[in-house]
Amino acid sequence: MDKIDYINKAEKLVENKNSRIILLEQIERYYSVSDCPVCKHDYKVGDAVFLQKGTFLHGTYKNMEGLREIVRHGLIAGAFVGGRNSKYPFSVGVWNLKRDCFLKDYIDFYSGGTIGYIDGETGVFKTEVIPYSQMNTVLEHILVNNLYRWGMEQTKEARFMPSLVQEKVEIGIIFRSANSPLKQLLKGDILTNAISDENVKPFIHEGYYSKFLLDRQKKDDFFTNRESAILFGIPMNFIEGILVGRKIEKDKNVLQEIKELLPWIYICNLDGKVIMT
């Protein structure tokens, strides 16, 4: 599909006039940045990857098949390409870094678990992420902080990005959005209040809309406050690196295919180190 096909589909799928205009404007933004130069890097094999605040990351459950599709067409929302059912069918989900950090530390953080608890002193419900390297201290954390009611689950990143706790998702994409024209696409982030409750409604799965309105006003570590859902898509020229899981790290043929698809990028592993440039 090309630009006119996407425009025609948007006009057909979105009946609300204001919402349709918002989506068409986002498609225009996508194409306005899709011709920007590719994101080059200075990494060497063995270097530790450092990510700037505002970097986007996205995991593809289709792994190499998904990466090939993204290279051919860009990262495009399911409503336009027939992707799997989603709470946000007109958006693509990315993890939007809230601070500068080394990739190794970010992977350790999201490979842990999200805990929600009633504070024993105040009775207030709180949430926080326990990093992978600190998971063995969870019981101590509960006892020391006098938590009398609590629950815990994997972080969303651990499920949808290559992580230390699963091997189903083996491909993660690192987009250079910090200090780049790609930030313009955040005008179409439906998880912010940039789009009104009324105009955002066509972009949300019908059964989730009421809860969505509550969740996006009061984000916590479960919702999460680390995520962006960007209308329409993200062009592939902003890919700066590919994060691979342990299985692909050992497969030289797959690594070589990744480099052939994206010659300018670096490939890094779950240790946060560059393994191919």
mmCIF file of C-alpha atoms in Angstrom:
data_model
loop_
_atom_site.group_PDB
_atom_site.id
_atom_site.type_symbol
_atom_site.label_atom_id
_atom_site.label_comp_id
_atom_site.label_asym_id
_atom_site.label_seq_id
_atom_site.Cartn_x
_atom_site.Cartn_y
_atom_site.Cartn_z
ATOM 1 C CA MET A 1 0.000 0.000 0.000
ATOM 2 C CA ASP A 2 1.126 3.562 -0.649
ATOM 3 C CA LYS A 3 0.153 6.917 0.854
ATOM 4 C CA ILE A 4 -3.068 7.346 -1.125
ATOM 5 C CA ASP A 5 -4.182 3.832 -0.148
ATOM 6 C CA TYR A 6 -3.668 4.613 3.535
ATOM 7 C CA ILE A 7 -5.539 7.915 3.180
ATOM 8 C CA ASN A 8 -8.472 6.196 1.468
ATOM 9 C CA LYS A 9 -8.574 3.533 4.162
ATOM 10 C CA ALA A 10 -8.495 6.138 6.946
ATOM 11 C CA GLU A 11 -11.396 8.017 5.336
ATOM 12 C CA LYS A 12 -13.385 4.810 5.043
ATOM 13 C CA LEU A 13 -12.708 3.480 8.559
ATOM 14 C CA VAL A 14 -13.124 6.649 10.659
ATOM 15 C CA GLU A 15 -16.581 8.230 10.536
ATOM 16 C CA ASN A 16 -16.038 10.985 13.102
ATOM 17 C CA LYS A 17 -14.929 14.043 11.118
ATOM 18 C CA ASN A 18 -12.564 15.512 13.707
ATOM 19 C CA SER A 19 -10.981 12.134 14.429
ATOM 20 C CA ARG A 20 -10.532 11.513 10.712
ATOM 21 C CA ILE A 21 -8.779 14.872 10.292
ATOM 22 C CA ILE A 22 -6.435 14.028 13.201
ATOM 23 C CA LEU A 23 -5.548 10.681 11.629
ATOM 24 C CA LEU A 24 -5.005 12.193 8.167
ATOM 25 C CA GLU A 25 -2.734 14.845 9.680
ATOM 26 C CA GLN A 26 -0.727 12.090 11.348
ATOM 27 C CA ILE A 27 -0.343 10.237 8.050
ATOM 28 C CA GLU A 28 1.016 13.478 6.564
ATOM 29 C CA ARG A 29 3.513 13.779 9.441
ATOM 30 C CA TYR A 30 4.622 10.188 8.845
ATOM 31 C CA TYR A 31 5.401 10.845 5.204
ATOM 32 C CA SER A 32 7.008 14.215 5.937
ATOM 33 C CA VAL A 33 9.707 12.501 8.037
ATOM 34 C CA SER A 34 9.974 9.264 6.041
ATOM 35 C CA ASP A 35 12.554 10.801 3.692
ATOM 36 C CA CYS A 36 14.921 11.884 6.479
ATOM 37 C CA PRO A 37 18.436 10.353 6.322
ATOM 38 C CA VAL A 38 18.911 7.026 8.083
ATOM 39 C CA CYS A 39 20.261 7.064 11.646
ATOM 40 C CA LYS A 40 23.996 6.355 11.601
ATOM 41 C CA HIS A 41 25.985 5.423 14.700
ATOM 42 C CA ASP A 42 29.551 5.368 16.040
ATOM 43 C CA TYR A 43 29.427 2.057 17.910
ATOM 44 C CA LYS A 44 32.055 -0.671 17.654
ATOM 45 C CA VAL A 45 31.628 -4.357 18.508
ATOM 46 C CA GLY A 46 31.764 -4.750 22.287
ATOM 47 C CA ASP A 47 30.543 -1.241 23.086
ATOM 48 C CA ALA A 48 27.809 -0.740 25.677
ATOM 49 C CA VAL A 49 24.675 0.747 24.093
ATOM 50 C CA PHE A 50 23.534 4.014 25.667
ATOM 51 C CA LEU A 51 19.978 5.211 25.087
ATOM 52 C CA GLN A 52 18.860 8.814 25.336
ATOM 53 C CA LYS A 53 15.662 9.965 26.983
ATOM 54 C CA GLY A 54 12.900 9.877 24.374
ATOM 55 C CA THR A 55 14.234 6.836 22.501
ATOM 56 C CA PHE A 56 11.462 4.566 21.142
ATOM 57 C CA LEU A 57 11.669 0.767 21.381
ATOM 58 C CA HIS A 58 9.307 -1.777 19.867
ATOM 59 C CA GLY A 59 9.248 -5.574 20.001
ATOM 60 C CA THR A 60 7.776 -7.662 17.183
ATOM 61 C CA TYR A 61 6.187 -10.979 18.130
ATOM 62 C CA LYS A 62 6.619 -12.094 14.499
ATOM 63 C CA ASN A 63 10.389 -11.808 14.938
ATOM 64 C CA MET A 64 12.181 -11.925 11.558
ATOM 65 C CA GLU A 65 8.939 -11.996 9.592
ATOM 66 C CA GLY A 66 7.837 -8.898 11.476
ATOM 67 C CA LEU A 67 11.157 -7.152 10.903
ATOM 68 C CA ARG A 68 10.999 -7.838 7.159
ATOM 69 C CA GLU A 69 7.508 -6.311 7.041
ATOM 70 C CA ILE A 70 8.668 -3.217 8.932
ATOM 71 C CA VAL A 71 11.633 -2.750 6.604
ATOM 72 C CA ARG A 72 9.338 -3.030 3.546
ATOM 73 C CA HIS A 73 6.430 -0.908 4.755
ATOM 74 C CA GLY A 74 7.369 0.830 8.019
ATOM 75 C CA LEU A 75 5.856 0.041 11.405
ATOM 76 C CA ILE A 76 2.164 0.487 10.543
ATOM 77 C CA ALA A 77 -0.913 0.138 12.786
ATOM 78 C CA GLY A 78 -2.963 -3.042 12.592
ATOM 79 C CA ALA A 79 -6.128 -1.318 11.322
ATOM 80 C CA PHE A 80 -4.266 -0.586 8.073
ATOM 81 C CA VAL A 81 -2.372 -3.852 7.595
ATOM 82 C CA GLY A 82 -4.577 -6.461 9.235
ATOM 83 C CA GLY A 83 -2.498 -7.015 12.375
ATOM 84 C CA ARG A 84 -3.632 -8.912 15.470
ATOM 85 C CA ASN A 85 -6.426 -7.536 17.643
ATOM 86 C CA SER A 86 -5.321 -4.608 19.756
ATOM 87 C CA LYS A 87 -6.776 -2.170 22.272
ATOM 88 C CA TYR A 88 -5.399 0.561 19.984
ATOM 89 C CA PRO A 89 -5.972 -0.691 16.412
ATOM 90 C CA PHE A 90 -5.034 2.629 14.771
ATOM 91 C CA SER A 91 -1.773 3.029 16.719
ATOM 92 C CA VAL A 92 1.630 1.396 17.079
ATOM 93 C CA GLY A 93 2.941 0.820 20.583
ATOM 94 C CA VAL A 94 6.430 1.884 21.609
ATOM 95 C CA TRP A 95 8.306 2.140 24.872
ATOM 96 C CA ASN A 96 9.234 5.791 25.303
ATOM 97 C CA LEU A 97 12.292 6.141 27.542
ATOM 98 C CA LYS A 98 11.808 8.625 30.362
ATOM 99 C CA ARG A 99 15.521 9.036 31.177
ATOM 100 C CA ASP A 100 18.985 8.466 29.742
ATOM 101 C CA CYS A 101 20.275 4.979 30.528
ATOM 102 C CA PHE A 102 22.454 2.132 29.363
ATOM 103 C CA LEU A 103 20.522 -0.550 27.486
ATOM 104 C CA LYS A 104 21.836 -3.196 29.911
ATOM 105 C CA ASP A 105 20.215 -1.397 32.851
ATOM 106 C CA TYR A 106 16.962 -0.887 30.967
ATOM 107 C CA ILE A 107 16.760 -4.607 30.129
ATOM 108 C CA ASP A 108 17.434 -5.494 33.784
ATOM 109 C CA PHE A 109 14.670 -3.053 34.806
ATOM 110 C CA TYR A 110 11.955 -4.333 32.492
ATOM 111 C CA SER A 111 12.830 -8.034 32.848
ATOM 112 C CA GLY A 112 11.656 -7.817 36.447
ATOM 113 C CA GLY A 113 8.113 -7.467 37.750
ATOM 114 C CA THR A 114 5.533 -4.804 38.550
ATOM 115 C CA ILE A 115 4.251 -4.855 42.104
ATOM 116 C CA GLY A 116 1.100 -3.163 43.346
ATOM 117 C CA TYR A 117 0.444 -2.874 47.062
ATOM 118 C CA ILE A 118 -1.435 -1.166 49.862
ATOM 119 C CA ASP A 119 1.089 0.802 51.905
ATOM 120 C CA GLY A 120 0.960 -0.472 55.483
ATOM 121 C CA GLU A 121 1.500 2.990 56.961
ATOM 122 C CA THR A 122 -0.749 5.174 54.802
ATOM 123 C CA GLY A 123 -3.250 2.715 53.322
ATOM 124 C CA VAL A 124 -2.520 4.216 49.884
ATOM 125 C CA PHE A 125 -2.247 1.978 46.806
ATOM 126 C CA LYS A 126 1.183 2.258 45.157
ATOM 127 C CA THR A 127 3.012 0.603 42.271
ATOM 128 C CA GLU A 128 6.656 0.144 41.373
ATOM 129 C CA VAL A 129 8.890 -2.006 39.181
ATOM 130 C CA ILE A 130 11.288 -4.469 40.812
ATOM 131 C CA PRO A 131 14.252 -5.011 38.413
ATOM 132 C CA TYR A 132 15.279 -8.545 37.430
ATOM 133 C CA SER A 133 18.478 -8.315 39.485
ATOM 134 C CA GLN A 134 16.462 -7.487 42.617
ATOM 135 C CA MET A 135 13.672 -10.042 42.294
ATOM 136 C CA ASN A 136 15.208 -12.157 45.057
ATOM 137 C CA THR A 137 14.573 -9.267 47.472
ATOM 138 C CA VAL A 138 10.803 -9.103 46.910
ATOM 139 C CA LEU A 139 9.914 -10.881 50.164
ATOM 140 C CA GLU A 140 12.267 -8.637 52.108
ATOM 141 C CA HIS A 141 10.690 -5.607 50.410
ATOM 142 C CA ILE A 142 7.221 -6.775 51.472
ATOM 143 C CA LEU A 143 8.233 -7.379 55.089
ATOM 144 C CA VAL A 144 10.314 -4.228 55.556
ATOM 145 C CA ASN A 145 7.574 -1.988 54.123
ATOM 146 C CA ASN A 146 4.764 -3.693 56.050
ATOM 147 C CA LEU A 147 2.751 -4.507 52.909
ATOM 148 C CA TYR A 148 -0.379 -6.377 53.929
ATOM 149 C CA ARG A 149 -1.994 -6.625 50.466
ATOM 150 C CA TRP A 150 0.006 -6.928 47.258
ATOM 151 C CA GLY A 151 0.119 -8.489 43.793
ATOM 152 C CA MET A 152 2.820 -8.853 41.194
ATOM 153 C CA GLU A 153 3.139 -9.570 37.456
ATOM 154 C CA GLN A 154 5.648 -9.363 34.626
ATOM 155 C CA THR A 155 6.224 -5.935 33.176
ATOM 156 C CA LYS A 156 4.640 -5.359 29.777
ATOM 157 C CA GLU A 157 8.091 -4.822 28.261
ATOM 158 C CA ALA A 158 9.175 -8.270 29.477
ATOM 159 C CA ARG A 159 6.315 -9.793 27.463
ATOM 160 C CA PHE A 160 6.617 -7.703 24.302
ATOM 161 C CA MET A 161 10.385 -7.043 24.045
ATOM 162 C CA PRO A 162 13.353 -9.437 24.027
ATOM 163 C CA SER A 163 13.957 -10.002 27.729
ATOM 164 C CA LEU A 164 15.774 -12.124 30.290
ATOM 165 C CA VAL A 165 12.624 -14.084 31.143
ATOM 166 C CA GLN A 166 11.212 -15.295 27.808
ATOM 167 C CA GLU A 167 12.418 -16.317 24.340
ATOM 168 C CA LYS A 168 9.185 -15.895 22.377
ATOM 169 C CA VAL A 169 10.033 -12.345 21.276
ATOM 170 C CA GLU A 170 13.566 -12.262 19.856
ATOM 171 C CA ILE A 171 13.574 -8.997 17.899
ATOM 172 C CA GLY A 172 13.457 -5.526 19.418
ATOM 173 C CA ILE A 173 13.718 -2.343 17.346
ATOM 174 C CA ILE A 174 15.431 0.790 18.623
ATOM 175 C CA PHE A 175 14.212 4.006 16.982
ATOM 176 C CA ARG A 176 16.180 7.236 17.309
ATOM 177 C CA SER A 177 13.493 9.688 18.321
ATOM 178 C CA ALA A 178 15.471 11.762 20.824
ATOM 179 C CA ASN A 179 16.484 15.073 19.201
ATOM 180 C CA SER A 180 15.160 13.911 15.807
ATOM 181 C CA PRO A 181 12.225 14.834 13.525
ATOM 182 C CA LEU A 182 10.523 11.621 14.649
ATOM 183 C CA LYS A 183 9.360 13.465 17.777
ATOM 184 C CA GLN A 184 6.769 15.185 15.580
ATOM 185 C CA LEU A 185 4.817 11.932 15.557
ATOM 186 C CA LEU A 186 4.186 12.281 19.300
ATOM 187 C CA LYS A 187 1.455 14.780 18.368
ATOM 188 C CA GLY A 188 -0.509 11.626 17.559
ATOM 189 C CA ASP A 189 0.204 9.814 20.854
ATOM 190 C CA ILE A 190 -3.236 8.768 22.077
ATOM 191 C CA LEU A 191 -1.951 7.994 25.585
ATOM 192 C CA THR A 192 -1.518 11.711 26.230
ATOM 193 C CA ASN A 193 -4.264 14.305 26.482
ATOM 194 C CA ALA A 194 -3.305 15.845 23.125
ATOM 195 C CA ILE A 195 -6.444 14.269 21.615
ATOM 196 C CA SER A 196 -9.748 14.863 23.413
ATOM 197 C CA ASP A 197 -11.812 12.037 24.913
ATOM 198 C CA GLU A 198 -14.428 12.426 22.177
ATOM 199 C CA ASN A 199 -11.968 12.492 19.266
ATOM 200 C CA VAL A 200 -9.856 9.599 20.563
ATOM 201 C CA LYS A 201 -12.874 7.253 20.820
ATOM 202 C CA PRO A 202 -12.703 5.836 17.236
ATOM 203 C CA PHE A 203 -9.065 4.862 17.841
ATOM 204 C CA ILE A 204 -9.822 2.681 20.898
ATOM 205 C CA HIS A 205 -11.256 -0.841 20.980
ATOM 206 C CA GLU A 206 -14.924 -0.366 21.837
ATOM 207 C CA GLY A 207 -14.904 -2.663 24.861
ATOM 208 C CA TYR A 208 -11.943 -0.867 26.424
ATOM 209 C CA TYR A 209 -12.874 2.782 25.804
ATOM 210 C CA SER A 210 -14.444 3.584 29.209
ATOM 211 C CA LYS A 211 -11.538 2.067 31.147
ATOM 212 C CA PHE A 212 -9.046 3.743 28.795
ATOM 213 C CA LEU A 213 -10.363 7.184 29.719
ATOM 214 C CA LEU A 214 -9.764 6.444 33.394
ATOM 215 C CA ASP A 215 -6.379 4.814 32.851
ATOM 216 C CA ARG A 216 -4.824 7.561 30.781
ATOM 217 C CA GLN A 217 -5.750 10.163 33.399
ATOM 218 C CA LYS A 218 -4.110 8.190 36.202
ATOM 219 C CA LYS A 219 -1.159 6.265 34.834
ATOM 220 C CA ASP A 220 0.859 3.929 37.018
ATOM 221 C CA ASP A 221 3.440 1.181 36.510
ATOM 222 C CA PHE A 222 0.762 -1.221 35.261
ATOM 223 C CA PHE A 223 -0.894 1.002 32.583
ATOM 224 C CA THR A 224 2.035 2.100 31.933
ATOM 225 C CA ASN A 225 3.514 5.560 32.205
ATOM 226 C CA ARG A 226 6.438 4.383 30.041
ATOM 227 C CA GLU A 227 4.450 3.725 26.870
ATOM 228 C CA SER A 228 3.305 5.705 23.816
ATOM 229 C CA ALA A 229 0.667 4.636 21.279
ATOM 230 C CA ILE A 230 1.350 6.593 18.098
ATOM 231 C CA LEU A 231 -1.356 6.912 15.468
ATOM 232 C CA PHE A 232 -0.717 5.287 12.070
ATOM 233 C CA GLY A 233 2.951 4.350 12.275
ATOM 234 C CA ILE A 234 6.695 5.000 12.356
ATOM 235 C CA PRO A 235 8.935 4.972 9.238
ATOM 236 C CA MET A 236 11.825 2.532 9.191
ATOM 237 C CA ASN A 237 14.548 5.108 8.387
ATOM 238 C CA PHE A 238 14.669 6.011 12.096
ATOM 239 C CA ILE A 239 15.783 2.513 13.115
ATOM 240 C CA GLU A 240 19.222 2.861 14.682
ATOM 241 C CA GLY A 241 19.660 -0.588 16.223
ATOM 242 C CA ILE A 242 18.210 -4.075 16.612
ATOM 243 C CA LEU A 243 18.117 -5.863 19.977
ATOM 244 C CA VAL A 244 18.182 -9.643 19.653
ATOM 245 C CA GLY A 245 17.391 -12.423 22.106
ATOM 246 C CA ARG A 246 19.694 -15.286 23.026
ATOM 247 C CA LYS A 247 18.582 -17.639 20.224
ATOM 248 C CA ILE A 248 19.121 -15.169 17.387
ATOM 249 C CA GLU A 249 22.381 -13.977 18.949
ATOM 250 C CA LYS A 250 23.786 -17.447 18.216
ATOM 251 C CA ASP A 251 22.429 -17.636 14.653
ATOM 252 C CA LYS A 252 24.969 -16.077 12.265
ATOM 253 C CA ASN A 253 22.658 -16.477 9.260
ATOM 254 C CA VAL A 254 19.865 -14.480 10.885
ATOM 255 C CA LEU A 255 22.293 -11.807 12.093
ATOM 256 C CA GLN A 256 23.624 -11.474 8.569
ATOM 257 C CA GLU A 257 20.105 -11.145 7.163
ATOM 258 C CA ILE A 258 19.372 -8.344 9.641
ATOM 259 C CA LYS A 259 22.461 -6.472 8.437
ATOM 260 C CA GLU A 260 21.458 -6.978 4.806
ATOM 261 C CA LEU A 261 17.995 -5.583 5.547
ATOM 262 C CA LEU A 262 19.362 -2.607 7.534
ATOM 263 C CA PRO A 263 23.036 -2.044 6.610
ATOM 264 C CA TRP A 264 23.435 1.134 8.692
ATOM 265 C CA ILE A 265 22.302 -0.221 12.066
ATOM 266 C CA TYR A 266 24.062 -1.947 14.970
ATOM 267 C CA ILE A 267 22.904 -5.246 16.466
ATOM 268 C CA CYS A 268 23.056 -5.681 20.233
ATOM 269 C CA ASN A 269 22.277 -8.440 22.739
ATOM 270 C CA LEU A 270 20.575 -8.783 26.110
ATOM 271 C CA ASP A 271 23.829 -7.831 27.826
ATOM 272 C CA GLY A 272 23.382 -4.407 26.225
ATOM 273 C CA LYS A 273 26.524 -4.895 24.116
ATOM 274 C CA VAL A 274 27.020 -4.365 20.384
ATOM 275 C CA ILE A 275 27.666 -7.699 18.635
ATOM 276 C CA MET A 276 27.637 -6.561 14.995
ATOM 277 C CA THR A 277 28.014 -3.262 13.122
#
